[in-house]
Coordinates of C-alpha atoms in Angstrom, one line a residue:
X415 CA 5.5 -6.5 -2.8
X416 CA 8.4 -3.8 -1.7
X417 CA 6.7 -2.7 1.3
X418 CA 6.0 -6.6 2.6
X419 CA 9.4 -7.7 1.6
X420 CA 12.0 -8.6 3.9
X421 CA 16.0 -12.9 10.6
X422 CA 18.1 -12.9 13.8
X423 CA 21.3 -10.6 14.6
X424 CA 24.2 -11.2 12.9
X425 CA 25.2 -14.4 14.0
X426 CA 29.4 -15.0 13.9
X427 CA 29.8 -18.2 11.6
X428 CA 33.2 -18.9 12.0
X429 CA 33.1 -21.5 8.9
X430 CA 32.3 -18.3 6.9
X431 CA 35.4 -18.2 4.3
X432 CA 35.2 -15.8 1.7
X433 CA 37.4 -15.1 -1.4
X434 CA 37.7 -13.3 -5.0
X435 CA 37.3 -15.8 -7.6
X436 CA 38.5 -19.0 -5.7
X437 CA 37.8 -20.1 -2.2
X438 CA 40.4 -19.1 0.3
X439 CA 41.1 -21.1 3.5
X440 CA 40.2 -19.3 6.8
X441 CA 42.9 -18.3 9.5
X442 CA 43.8 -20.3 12.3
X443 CA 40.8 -18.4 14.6
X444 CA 38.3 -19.0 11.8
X445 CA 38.3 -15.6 10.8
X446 CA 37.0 -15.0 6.9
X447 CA 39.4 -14.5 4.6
X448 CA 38.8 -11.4 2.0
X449 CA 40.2 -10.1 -1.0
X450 CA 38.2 -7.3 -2.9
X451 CA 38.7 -7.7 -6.7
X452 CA 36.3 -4.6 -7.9
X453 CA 34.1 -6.6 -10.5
X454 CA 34.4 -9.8 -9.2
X455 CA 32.7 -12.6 -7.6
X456 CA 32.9 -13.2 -3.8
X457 CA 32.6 -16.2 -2.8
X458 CA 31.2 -17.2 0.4
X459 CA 31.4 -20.7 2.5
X460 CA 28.0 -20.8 4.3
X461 CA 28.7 -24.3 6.1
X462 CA 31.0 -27.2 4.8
X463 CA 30.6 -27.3 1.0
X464 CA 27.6 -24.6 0.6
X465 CA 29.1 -21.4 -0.5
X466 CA 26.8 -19.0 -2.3
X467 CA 28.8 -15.9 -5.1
X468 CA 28.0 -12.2 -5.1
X469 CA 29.4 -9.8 -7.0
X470 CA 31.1 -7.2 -5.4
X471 CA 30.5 -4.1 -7.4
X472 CA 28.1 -1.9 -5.4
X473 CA 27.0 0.3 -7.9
X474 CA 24.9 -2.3 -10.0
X475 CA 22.8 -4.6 -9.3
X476 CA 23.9 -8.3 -7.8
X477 CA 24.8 -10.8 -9.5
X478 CA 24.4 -13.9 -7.5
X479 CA 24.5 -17.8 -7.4
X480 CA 22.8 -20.0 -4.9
X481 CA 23.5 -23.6 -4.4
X482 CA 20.0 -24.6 -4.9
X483 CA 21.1 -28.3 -4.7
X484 CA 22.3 -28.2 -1.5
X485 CA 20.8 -27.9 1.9
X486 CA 20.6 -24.2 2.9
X487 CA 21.0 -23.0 6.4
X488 CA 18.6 -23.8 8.9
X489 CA 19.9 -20.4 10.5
X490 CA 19.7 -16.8 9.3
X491 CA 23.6 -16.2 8.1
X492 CA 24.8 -13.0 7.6
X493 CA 27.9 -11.9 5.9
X494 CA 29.2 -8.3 4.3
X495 CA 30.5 -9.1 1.0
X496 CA 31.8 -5.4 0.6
X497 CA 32.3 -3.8 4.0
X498 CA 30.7 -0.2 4.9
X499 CA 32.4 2.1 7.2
X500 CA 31.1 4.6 10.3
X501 CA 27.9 3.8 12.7
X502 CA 26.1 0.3 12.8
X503 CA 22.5 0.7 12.2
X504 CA 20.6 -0.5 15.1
X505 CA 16.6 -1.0 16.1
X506 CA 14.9 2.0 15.4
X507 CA 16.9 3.6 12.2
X508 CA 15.9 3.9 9.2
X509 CA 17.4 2.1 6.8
X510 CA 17.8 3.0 2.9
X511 CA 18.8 0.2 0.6
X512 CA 19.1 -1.7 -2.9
X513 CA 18.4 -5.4 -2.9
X514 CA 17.8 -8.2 -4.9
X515 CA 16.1 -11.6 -3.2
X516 CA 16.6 -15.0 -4.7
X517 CA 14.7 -18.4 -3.7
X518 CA 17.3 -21.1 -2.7
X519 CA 15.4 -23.8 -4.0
X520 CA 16.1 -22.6 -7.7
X521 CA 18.1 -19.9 -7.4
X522 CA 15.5 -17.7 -9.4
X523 CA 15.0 -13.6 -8.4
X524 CA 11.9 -12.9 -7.5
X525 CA 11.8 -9.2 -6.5
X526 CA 14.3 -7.1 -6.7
X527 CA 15.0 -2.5 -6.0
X528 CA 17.1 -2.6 -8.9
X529 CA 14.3 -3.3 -11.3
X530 CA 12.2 0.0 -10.1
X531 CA 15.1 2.5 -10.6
X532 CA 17.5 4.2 -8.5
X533 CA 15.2 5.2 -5.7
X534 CA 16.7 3.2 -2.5
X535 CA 13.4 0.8 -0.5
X536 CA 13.3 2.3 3.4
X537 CA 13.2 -0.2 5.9
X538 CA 12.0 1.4 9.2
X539 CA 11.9 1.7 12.2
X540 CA 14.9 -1.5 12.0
X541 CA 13.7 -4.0 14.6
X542 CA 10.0 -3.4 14.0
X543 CA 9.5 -2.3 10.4
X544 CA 6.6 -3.7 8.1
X545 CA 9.6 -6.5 6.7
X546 CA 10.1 -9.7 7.3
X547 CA 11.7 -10.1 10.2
X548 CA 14.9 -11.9 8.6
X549 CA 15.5 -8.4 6.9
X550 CA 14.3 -6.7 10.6
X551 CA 17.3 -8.7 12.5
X552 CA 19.7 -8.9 9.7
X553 CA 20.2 -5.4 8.8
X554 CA 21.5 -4.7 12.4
X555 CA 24.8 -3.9 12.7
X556 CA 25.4 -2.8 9.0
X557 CA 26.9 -0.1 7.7
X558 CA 27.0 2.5 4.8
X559 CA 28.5 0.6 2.1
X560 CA 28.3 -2.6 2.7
X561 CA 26.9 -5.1 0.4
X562 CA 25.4 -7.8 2.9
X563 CA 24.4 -11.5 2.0
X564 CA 21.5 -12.2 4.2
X565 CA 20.4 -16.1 4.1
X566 CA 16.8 -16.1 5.9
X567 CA 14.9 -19.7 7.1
X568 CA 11.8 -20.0 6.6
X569 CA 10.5 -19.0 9.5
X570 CA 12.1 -15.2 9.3
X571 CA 11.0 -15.1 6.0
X572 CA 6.9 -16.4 5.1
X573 CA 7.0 -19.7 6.4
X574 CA 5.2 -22.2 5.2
X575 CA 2.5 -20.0 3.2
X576 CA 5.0 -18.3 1.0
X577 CA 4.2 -15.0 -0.6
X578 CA 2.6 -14.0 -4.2
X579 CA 3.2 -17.1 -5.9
X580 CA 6.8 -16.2 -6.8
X581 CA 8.0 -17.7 -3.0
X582 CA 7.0 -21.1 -2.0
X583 CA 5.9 -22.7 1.5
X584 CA 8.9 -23.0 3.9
X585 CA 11.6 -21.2 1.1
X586 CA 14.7 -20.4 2.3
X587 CA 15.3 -16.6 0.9
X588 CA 18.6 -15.6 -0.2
X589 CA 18.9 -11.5 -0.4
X590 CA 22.0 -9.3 -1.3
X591 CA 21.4 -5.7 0.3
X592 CA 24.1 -3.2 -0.2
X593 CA 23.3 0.1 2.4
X594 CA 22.7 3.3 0.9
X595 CA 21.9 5.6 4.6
X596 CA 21.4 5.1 7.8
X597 CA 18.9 7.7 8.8
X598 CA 19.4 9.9 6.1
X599 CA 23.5 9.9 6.6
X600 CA 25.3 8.4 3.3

């Protein structure tokens, strides 16, 4: 399921406010806020009242909550929990990470690199790689090191025919991806 795993480019939400423990306001140019608390829960405000937790500790594996009661986005969000640093991956790298994926309807994983050991999954050539295309437009622009909440629609994810039983027809997909290389570079 690896390989058939994984949205637009980053899109600025400017209701994105994020915070350690307790929701933060954002600043007057809607700006997120950020504190990094190492072994704590981010939280981040998707839209008014739909904020989603990661954990912020990149060397283990997300720990996440999703609002499944809520509407999700009808978007693909993106926001770096924990930001990298040096060159932005863009269409045609190749892209080594960990993730975990989570369906917002109940919040359950259903796949996850974690679970099969340390090797990092290789998503490549970004842009056109054999992903979904939530994962193909939401990992540009990140960085090694970040830890990135990617919230993919339906229709960057698998639509209405959902995938292997464990993702249902038109399920919003909630994924944590935290970037190990960007072609070969850590």
């Amino acid at each position: 399921m690896a390989s058939s795993l994984l949205s637009r480019f980053w899109k600025p939400v400017a209701a994105a406010c994020v915070s350690v423990g307790l929701l933060a306001g954002c600043g007057a140019d809607g700006a997120a806020e950020e504190e990094a608390v190492e072994g704590e829960a981010v939280v981040v405000q998707i839209s008014d009242g739909v904020e989603v937790s990661v954990s912020a500790e990149t060397d283990a594996k997300p720990v996440v909550t999703v609002p499944s009661a809520q509407e999700p986005p009808k978007e693909l969000f993106t926001f770096d929990v924990v930001e990298g640093s040096g060159a932005e991956a863009k269409a045609g790298d190749s892209v080594a990470v960990q993730y975990a994926g989570f369906n917002w309807s109940n919040g359950k994983e259903f796949d996850a690199s974690w679970n099969r050991g340390a090797q990092p999954f290789s998503v490549s050539p970004l842009g056109s790689a054999p992903v979904i295309q939530g994962w193909n437009d939401g990992l540009v622009g990140a960085q090694v090191g970040d830890r990135r909440l990617i919230v993919i629609p339906p229709e960057l994810g698998y639509g209405a025919q959902g995938a292997g039983g464990v993702i249902g027809p038109n399920e919003t997909l909630v994924f944590v991806v935290d970037v190990v290389s960007i072609n070969g570079k850590s």
